[in-house]
Amino acid sequence: MTFARPSGRTADQLRPVSIQRGFTRHAEGSVLISFGETRVLCTASVDNKVPGFLRGKGEGWVTAEYGMLPRATHTRSDREASRGKQGGRTLEIQRLIGRSLRACVDRGALGERTITLDCDVLQADGGTRTAAITGAYVALVDAVNGLKARREIKRDPIFGAIAAVSVGIYKGVPVLDLDYAEDSDCDTDMNVVMNDGGGFIEVQGTAEGHAFRREEMNALLQLAEAGIAQLVQAQRDALAG
Amino acid sequence: MTFARPSGRTADQLRPVSIQRGFTRHAEGSVLISFGETRVLCTASVDNKVPGFLRGKGEGWVTAEYGMLPRATHTRSDREASRGKQGGRTLEIQRLIGRSLRACVDRGALGERTITLDCDVLQADGGTRTAAITGAYVALVDAVNGLKARREIKRDPIFGAIAAVSVGIYKGVPVLDLDYAEDSDCDTDMNVVMNDGGGFIEVQGTAEGHAFRREEMNALLQLAEAGIAQLVQAQRDALAG
Amino acid sequence: MTFARPSGRTADQLRPVSIQRGFTRHAEGSVLISFGETRVLCTASVDNKVPGFLRGKGEGWVTAEYGMLPRATHTRSDREASRGKQGGRTLEIQRLIGRSLRACVDRGALGERTITLDCDVLQADGGTRTAAITGAYVALVDAVNGLKARREIKRDPIFGAIAAVSVGIYKGVPVLDLDYAEDSDCDTDMNVVMNDGGGFIEVQGTAEGHAFRREEMNALLQLAEAGIAQLVQAQRDALAG
Amino acid sequence: MTFARPSGRTADQLRPVSIQRGFTRHAEGSVLISFGETRVLCTASVDNKVPGFLRGKGEGWVTAEYGMLPRATHTRSDREASRGKQGGRTLEIQRLIGRSLRACVDRGALGERTITLDCDVLQADGGTRTAAITGAYVALVDAVNGLKARREIKRDPIFGAIAAVSVGIYKGVPVLDLDYAEDSDCDTDMNVVMNDGGGFIEVQGTAEGHAFRREEMNALLQLAEAGIAQLVQAQRDALAG
Amino acid sequence: MTFARPSGRTADQLRPVSIQRGFTRHAEGSVLISFGETRVLCTASVDNKVPGFLRGKGEGWVTAEYGMLPRATHTRSDREASRGKQGGRTLEIQRLIGRSLRACVDRGALGERTITLDCDVLQADGGTRTAAITGAYVALVDAVNGLKARREIKRDPIFGAIAAVSVGIYKGVPVLDLDYAEDSDCDTDMNVVMNDGGGFIEVQGTAEGHAFRREEMNALLQLAEAGIAQLVQAQRDALAG
Amino acid sequence: MTFARPSGRTADQLRPVSIQRGFTRHAEGSVLISFGETRVLCTASVDNKVPGFLRGKGEGWVTAEYGMLPRATHTRSDREASRGKQGGRTLEIQRLIGRSLRACVDRGALGERTITLDCDVLQADGGTRTAAITGAYVALVDAVNGLKARREIKRDPIFGAIAAVSVGIYKGVPVLDLDYAEDSDCDTDMNVVMNDGGGFIEVQGTAEGHAFRREEMNALLQLAEAGIAQLVQAQRDALAG
């Protein structure tokens, strides 16, 4: 058979996933997640304030920021703090992370507080945004559990679990969880965010080379569903650990 | 039957589409496109330079910028030039427009020149990014036809047509081409970019309320396919006009 | 006779003026004004707040912002939102528009609200700032009439009318309402803002080539007075229409 | 007679003018100019480069920058460097200074070099921009004389002299050279830039309170002409000193 | 003897110091200080507000800003206001000035007001930050004396005096108060801030060439102590004057 | 005995130091250094270019950037990339790191290449800048060893070793290597950078409370010398490992 992934994985195989809770000590939730060589530090910080547009409404907010250390990548990229602004890619990703995590939060139950999810990529090898979402969920749960333990909230504001994975068409074959070698040489790249009930939260597919057809999209979504089921299990195992 | 769209349209009905070429006189392509009350001015500007990363490679570039006049919307929003930066939503949309249009351009045939597509929303009523993509395609073709007429390029760098439409689940029913009233009250919102061969270029679906299921996604994509076929026809009619 | 304007106009002839009210639907006032090929969209937005320095004083505020679509001009200019700041010319013009319009407003009668006049140039052919002032006046009146109709204000805060025109010395001859071809090749360029009582609000004259003499200035002001009388009539006609 | 200026000056009287050359040692021209209590340090710096748009054309450039020390004024204003941008007033003034001084320079004779005029207000009491222009002219001449002395240029690029003064209508009376007390309480404020041949370079008049009439404008211009004649003499005396 | 300083001074000799109070008229304290050819204008501005982190605590604040006129130096440097940000060197120096001056202020006795020390270099010849600190102290005392004279404060918030000087190793010899010629060619450069009781407030030493040894450091500190004693005396003389 | 450090350490005791090389995989040098609970990721990136001021001189450059993850600290601080600029503290620290490391590099031997040291604080507990310098040295050596192994440079550009430690006066007692609890409650805080020959590279001492005396400074420097000797040994062990 002629098709082979650079990593030797089968088409429907995730990279090894590791989720390490309590990676740093100050944050209310702190998770180092690895999808293979991609490593993202996800922290959840609780603040007893909400943005202006929510003040006085009795609702909370969940938001995210994303960053990449300058040398997380093969060649050094400029530090955004030094350039004086966050690039379009960064803003797009952090908006995606925030929207995705809000999809499992009952903001009334959270009360007037903000949870900020900082996702900082220590090492990049493809799939940093999907790793970030998957890890941020665990950090978020840890932060919320702290609020519950300190009896600052009464009802659990989190319903279900959220995880994300990328899929794509590499050398004509739909594959799961693209690494950098595949990502930079694929025809279609799709990021899928789902909940643990099998519902879709976000689907973002881009034809890098050829336009993709409905049946290819179906194959990709099927791979994503199976991958996300495994990621949700990894989240559960980590939270139980 | 109890379901009704605010506009009285059927679920699979586009808003009236109008495409006016030559709306302004200086640009190589200048199109005012309306999707109902949404009106976007799309201009194509040709420059005989390429960005640094392409210099000397014999290839061209197509890029886009997106803006919204401060009072295009119900309430005035701050002018981005005055705030000193483009917001995340703006950057995300202009990246989408640029990627979408590059999907129909043979950059080798374009030669070392850049075509910039400026999409400025004069009036917003939902679907500004899909109107922008659909209109920008026509402006791009006009600009390229000018290059061909002046014999600055030999081969036609444009293959196929690109159009975009939004679909969503409004009060439980999949509908085509959401207007603002629907957009601000829907469960799922999806922007679909396709070519005239029925291939997908971009699919961006977001669960605003509940997660959406695969069969809902299928229904939405089917609506989008039908809508885009009509938009491609409207583009052809305008270009023939 | 050897003197001829590029447009064939006589020295004291305005370009065709058109003032279209209700050009967009969300703003409290929305006017598309044309001075020949120069087209500016002027919207007036009412906000029930005032800047900090006026808070609690029972007075209103009128301010303006000015922008130029990137391809309103012969060659594309950078988008100010993307460059991250408004240029000196933009700031200078929007300060001029705001000062000029405040000259016909009784800010006590307006009450603690701000009216923002956004003047966005869709197509430029010289005289964008004077067209902007002339059109913004009409948008301002429409917005104020709305406040009166809704009985939000008791007294009419607008006294008189404000209009503006450029004059200059082109090939040695004082001419009215310079278009781009004249503007880029003239010796003296002067923008004049007046009220309908024949009083001067602003006079800004610049010697581009030779210094100008008092008698030239007098000739220019006389042209401006006649031109502004016609513009004030065009405003009246539009508001009566 | 009931009219009195706060300073006790007659209506057509300048404040005491002092022009001190060589105030600092590094600049090619360095002038501290005082119009009464207004003190501006004007330096001229020569650089053997021109901006991009002039490169290779054999012409020079003269440009200006304007700043105000934070506590030059009655109450401290924010430092523009710290706020991260120059305000509209600053940009407007430095554009005016640059345009005014270019009006006496033969840029071909200057050759491919840039002279930057930095005008920094050490103490403000009205009329900072007119003092800046008047002082910058002297600094410019000193810098050019240095170039001539070192035989870096052959022809004198400076023709004529440039000076500026403000005039205004204070308590109904046209007065020359407004100080801060008058400036903040006047009806009309006009800045006039002229050359030593009695030609106008810039006229910028603003109605602060009532609109002004043509005969008032004539009275103001007459005052300005007389004032500028004295300022040109003061420049000559300083340069001869 | 072979060692000679470019200025002909002995190793332990300060440049001539001059402290001119009341240099400008609006600020509550305004001092022009010269260390030889280095001239810095230091103003103290009193504001009856404190930064957010101190509000309601009954304490005052002392802060500093530092700037350099573009042509204070041998070659013109860009204006920070125009570049849009203050450089690292500027921020570092203004933080140092603020910290140093706060070391002699009882912020409770000052009450809820902020004193801002603006230090603007008119002419630079080395040692601008030490001149700034030494001059800012005098401006601060003048501002506080004004508050006392107007009985706005009861207790004197200033204890002791603060002055600063640079020392360095020039051609192998420890010297006091480096001028630009020495500063740009020295092995070690140290800025020392002390109070009039002989206590150290700040010591910042940098090896420019070779690392320095403890005994060199001791020699430098000894020079600094002697120099600062003279500067404190100059401050006293100025304040008595 | 009444004196006790919060951590229970003796006055002259460092926190446990750990230096982990190869922490991430893309950088030419990548070191995770811990001083107790302070953890800094230091990467060295080699680029075959130099800044403009060095171009064509045959010399290399070493520079540093410093960042703190938003939740490295007890309470979340704003992300500098999102605020749009690096703060004064950040700029000050990264200038210090760069200067310190350049003190052990023969820039001629390095050749025309730049090594950028990115020091990103993952977790902060006092002493982040001294940990950064100490760790960055190891990353720098790894990067240079790579250049030597690939025979891109001939001579070793690194002479000696550089390490840094903080010292301070805590409750009246001079102590080594302050942690956060001590740092936020100390009288004097001093950062000392030395080389392995016992020479000083940088000394930055600040009186937070009382001014400090020469004998206190001597005691602090003595502690620093002993601490740095241990850190240099830890660097050697790590590089040998």
Tab-separated table of N, CA and C in Angstrom, chain B residues 23-28 37 39 41 43-46 65-67 69-74 76 79-82 84-86 116 118-120 122-124, chain C residues 23-28 37 39 41 43-46 65-67 69-74 76 79-82 84-86 116 118-120 122-124:
chain	number	residue	atom	x	y	z
B	23	PHE	N	-19.660	50.835	-9.940
B	23	PHE	CA	-20.317	51.747	-8.992
B	23	PHE	C	-19.452	52.976	-8.720
B	24	THR	N	-18.145	52.786	-8.632
B	24	THR	CA	-17.235	53.930	-8.544
B	24	THR	C	-16.274	53.845	-9.714
B	25	ARG	N	-15.591	54.936	-9.992
B	25	ARG	CA	-14.908	55.013	-11.279
B	25	ARG	C	-13.405	54.749	-11.256
B	26	HIS	N	-12.750	54.868	-10.127
B	26	HIS	CA	-11.295	54.766	-10.174
B	26	HIS	C	-10.792	53.314	-10.142
B	27	ALA	N	-11.492	52.449	-9.417
B	27	ALA	CA	-10.991	51.084	-9.229
B	27	ALA	C	-11.069	50.281	-10.517
B	28	GLU	N	-10.175	49.291	-10.653
B	28	GLU	CA	-10.168	48.424	-11.832
B	28	GLU	C	-11.420	47.549	-11.854
B	37	GLU	N	-31.230	44.197	2.285
B	37	GLU	CA	-30.798	45.497	2.798
B	37	GLU	C	-29.312	45.562	3.113
B	39	ARG	N	-25.708	46.029	1.984
B	39	ARG	CA	-25.072	46.587	0.800
B	39	ARG	C	-23.582	46.731	1.023
B	41	LEU	N	-19.810	47.600	-0.857
B	41	LEU	CA	-19.065	48.087	-2.008
B	41	LEU	C	-17.755	47.307	-2.091
B	43	THR	N	-14.330	46.753	-4.232
B	43	THR	CA	-13.479	47.239	-5.310
B	43	THR	C	-12.261	46.334	-5.443
B	44	ALA	N	-11.789	46.225	-6.663
B	44	ALA	CA	-10.569	45.461	-6.938
B	44	ALA	C	-9.519	46.426	-7.455
B	45	SER	N	-8.368	46.433	-6.797
B	45	SER	CA	-7.283	47.338	-7.189
B	45	SER	C	-6.071	46.516	-7.594
B	46	VAL	N	-5.517	46.839	-8.747
B	46	VAL	CA	-4.358	46.105	-9.254
B	46	VAL	C	-3.093	46.899	-8.971
B	65	GLU	N	-9.383	43.349	2.121
B	65	GLU	CA	-9.611	44.107	3.350
B	65	GLU	C	-11.101	44.361	3.495
B	66	TYR	N	-11.540	44.366	4.731
B	66	TYR	CA	-12.970	44.489	5.012
B	66	TYR	C	-13.163	45.625	5.987
B	67	GLY	N	-14.193	46.399	5.768
B	67	GLY	CA	-14.500	47.469	6.718
B	67	GLY	C	-15.996	47.672	6.780
B	69	LEU	N	-18.679	50.821	7.572
B	69	LEU	CA	-18.828	52.234	7.925
B	69	LEU	C	-19.457	52.301	9.318
B	70	PRO	N	-19.051	53.298	10.105
B	70	PRO	CA	-19.500	53.325	11.508
B	70	PRO	C	-21.017	53.231	11.667
B	71	ARG	N	-21.755	53.819	10.741
B	71	ARG	CA	-23.203	53.778	10.921
B	71	ARG	C	-23.879	52.883	9.892
B	72	ALA	N	-23.155	51.834	9.473
B	72	ALA	CA	-23.789	50.824	8.641
B	72	ALA	C	-24.773	50.000	9.464
B	73	THR	N	-24.621	50.077	10.771
B	73	THR	CA	-25.362	49.200	11.684
B	73	THR	C	-26.437	49.967	12.456
B	74	HIS	N	-27.257	49.243	13.186
B	74	HIS	CA	-28.364	49.856	13.919
B	74	HIS	C	-27.870	50.928	14.879
B	76	ARG	N	-24.362	53.045	16.149
B	76	ARG	CA	-23.051	53.397	15.613
B	76	ARG	C	-21.953	52.617	16.339
B	79	ARG	N	-15.186	53.805	14.862
B	79	ARG	CA	-14.409	53.716	13.634
B	79	ARG	C	-13.083	53.029	13.967
B	80	GLU	N	-12.765	51.965	13.254
B	80	GLU	CA	-11.547	51.228	13.585
B	80	GLU	C	-10.299	52.081	13.375
B	81	ALA	N	-10.311	52.953	12.394
B	81	ALA	CA	-9.148	53.816	12.158
B	81	ALA	C	-8.909	54.712	13.356
B	82	SER	N	-9.994	55.073	14.021
B	82	SER	CA	-9.867	55.982	15.140
B	82	SER	C	-9.473	55.230	16.417
B	84	GLY	N	-7.590	52.769	16.348
B	84	GLY	CA	-6.175	52.437	16.162
B	84	GLY	C	-5.913	50.989	15.862
B	85	LYS	N	-6.972	50.190	15.735
B	85	LYS	CA	-6.723	48.833	15.247
B	85	LYS	C	-8.002	48.184	14.741
B	86	GLN	N	-7.798	47.229	13.864
B	86	GLN	CA	-8.912	46.447	13.357
B	86	GLN	C	-9.247	45.375	14.386
B	116	THR	N	-6.000	43.733	-4.735
B	116	THR	CA	-6.564	43.917	-3.402
B	116	THR	C	-8.062	44.138	-3.527
B	118	ASP	N	-11.180	45.398	-1.692
B	118	ASP	CA	-11.680	46.147	-0.536
B	118	ASP	C	-13.186	45.990	-0.457
B	119	CYS	N	-13.653	45.441	0.622
B	119	CYS	CA	-15.081	45.223	0.810
B	119	CYS	C	-15.550	46.117	1.949
B	120	ASP	N	-16.280	47.154	1.610
B	120	ASP	CA	-16.732	48.109	2.624
B	120	ASP	C	-18.248	48.083	2.713
B	122	LEU	N	-21.662	49.382	3.375
B	122	LEU	CA	-22.353	50.669	3.489
B	122	LEU	C	-23.570	50.534	4.388
B	123	GLN	N	-24.205	49.368	4.336
B	123	GLN	CA	-25.388	49.129	5.155
B	123	GLN	C	-25.417	47.647	5.497
B	124	ALA	N	-25.645	47.342	6.766
B	124	ALA	CA	-25.557	45.965	7.237
B	124	ALA	C	-26.926	45.460	7.662
C	23	PHE	N	-30.026	57.887	2.266
C	23	PHE	CA	-29.253	56.967	1.424
C	23	PHE	C	-29.073	55.613	2.120
C	24	THR	N	-28.836	55.620	3.421
C	24	THR	CA	-28.833	54.361	4.174
C	24	THR	C	-29.913	54.467	5.234
C	25	ARG	N	-30.286	53.340	5.827
C	25	ARG	CA	-31.505	53.349	6.616
C	25	ARG	C	-31.335	53.407	8.128
C	26	HIS	N	-30.159	53.075	8.668
C	26	HIS	CA	-30.079	52.998	10.125
C	26	HIS	C	-29.825	54.365	10.775
C	27	ALA	N	-29.059	55.215	10.103
C	27	ALA	CA	-28.659	56.473	10.742
C	27	ALA	C	-29.835	57.435	10.874
C	28	GLU	N	-29.774	58.299	11.890
C	28	GLU	CA	-30.829	59.290	12.101
C	28	GLU	C	-30.839	60.323	10.963
C	37	GLU	N	-18.031	64.460	-9.592
C	37	GLU	CA	-17.657	63.067	-9.361
C	37	GLU	C	-17.226	62.788	-7.918
C	39	ARG	N	-18.114	62.007	-4.296
C	39	ARG	CA	-19.304	61.513	-3.619
C	39	ARG	C	-18.980	61.164	-2.179
C	41	LEU	N	-20.647	60.050	1.615
C	41	LEU	CA	-21.786	59.608	2.412
C	41	LEU	C	-21.658	60.231	3.802
C	43	THR	N	-23.437	60.593	7.454
C	43	THR	CA	-24.497	60.130	8.342
C	43	THR	C	-24.423	60.883	9.660
C	44	ALA	N	-25.588	61.086	10.250
C	44	ALA	CA	-25.657	61.708	11.573
C	44	ALA	C	-26.212	60.690	12.543
C	45	SER	N	-25.459	60.445	13.634
C	45	SER	CA	-25.879	59.465	14.633
C	45	SER	C	-26.076	60.167	15.965
C	46	VAL	N	-27.217	59.922	16.576
C	46	VAL	CA	-27.528	60.562	17.846
C	46	VAL	C	-27.241	59.595	18.988
C	65	GLU	N	-16.318	62.621	12.147
C	65	GLU	CA	-15.212	61.768	11.726
C	65	GLU	C	-15.230	61.683	10.201
C	66	TYR	N	-14.037	61.576	9.642
C	66	TYR	CA	-13.889	61.600	8.190
C	66	TYR	C	-13.084	60.386	7.771
C	67	GLY	N	-13.474	59.781	6.684
C	67	GLY	CA	-12.706	58.658	6.167
C	67	GLY	C	-12.799	58.633	4.657
C	69	LEU	N	-12.629	55.768	1.575
C	69	LEU	CA	-12.463	54.362	1.222
C	69	LEU	C	-11.137	54.214	0.471
C	70	PRO	N	-10.442	53.094	0.675
C	70	PRO	CA	-9.096	52.956	0.107
C	70	PRO	C	-9.050	53.232	-1.395
C	71	ARG	N	-10.105	52.842	-2.103
C	71	ARG	CA	-10.033	53.049	-3.546
C	71	ARG	C	-10.999	54.133	-4.018
C	72	ALA	N	-11.248	55.111	-3.144
C	72	ALA	CA	-11.987	56.291	-3.583
C	72	ALA	C	-11.141	57.133	-4.521
C	73	THR	N	-9.843	56.895	-4.508
C	73	THR	CA	-8.889	57.742	-5.231
C	73	THR	C	-8.308	57.033	-6.455
C	74	HIS	N	-7.558	57.772	-7.239
C	74	HIS	CA	-6.998	57.222	-8.471
C	74	HIS	C	-6.136	56.003	-8.201
C	76	ARG	N	-4.869	53.327	-5.107
C	76	ARG	CA	-5.334	52.868	-3.794
C	76	ARG	C	-4.441	53.420	-2.689
C	79	ARG	N	-5.515	51.581	4.002
C	79	ARG	CA	-6.654	51.711	4.897
C	79	ARG	C	-6.131	52.189	6.253
C	80	GLU	N	-6.672	53.278	6.755
C	80	GLU	CA	-6.152	53.816	8.017
C	80	GLU	C	-6.367	52.837	9.166
C	81	ALA	N	-7.464	52.090	9.159
C	81	ALA	CA	-7.711	51.120	10.233
C	81	ALA	C	-6.607	50.079	10.244
C	82	SER	N	-6.077	49.769	9.074
C	82	SER	CA	-5.071	48.733	8.981
C	82	SER	C	-3.689	49.298	9.339
C	84	GLY	N	-3.307	51.509	11.499
C	84	GLY	CA	-3.338	51.666	12.952
C	84	GLY	C	-3.427	53.103	13.412
C	85	LYS	N	-3.535	54.036	12.479
C	85	LYS	CA	-3.806	55.398	12.918
C	85	LYS	C	-4.331	56.250	11.767
C	86	GLN	N	-5.058	57.266	12.158
C	86	GLN	CA	-5.554	58.225	11.186
C	86	GLN	C	-4.439	59.213	10.891
C	116	THR	N	-22.884	62.592	16.081
C	116	THR	CA	-21.640	62.323	15.365
C	116	THR	C	-21.908	62.306	13.878
C	118	ASP	N	-20.491	61.252	10.485
C	118	ASP	CA	-19.489	60.443	9.790
C	118	ASP	C	-19.518	60.780	8.316
C	119	CYS	N	-18.402	61.238	7.810
C	119	CYS	CA	-18.315	61.615	6.410
C	119	CYS	C	-17.339	60.666	5.732
C	120	ASP	N	-17.847	59.775	4.934
C	120	ASP	CA	-16.999	58.774	4.276
C	120	ASP	C	-17.029	58.982	2.773
C	122	LEU	N	-16.820	58.032	-0.805
C	122	LEU	CA	-16.923	56.841	-1.652
C	122	LEU	C	-16.127	57.038	-2.936
C	123	GLN	N	-16.069	58.258	-3.407
C	123	GLN	CA	-15.331	58.550	-4.641
C	123	GLN	C	-14.807	59.978	-4.529
C	124	ALA	N	-13.539	60.152	-4.847
C	124	ALA	CA	-12.906	61.449	-4.646
C	124	ALA	C	-12.528	62.074	-5.980
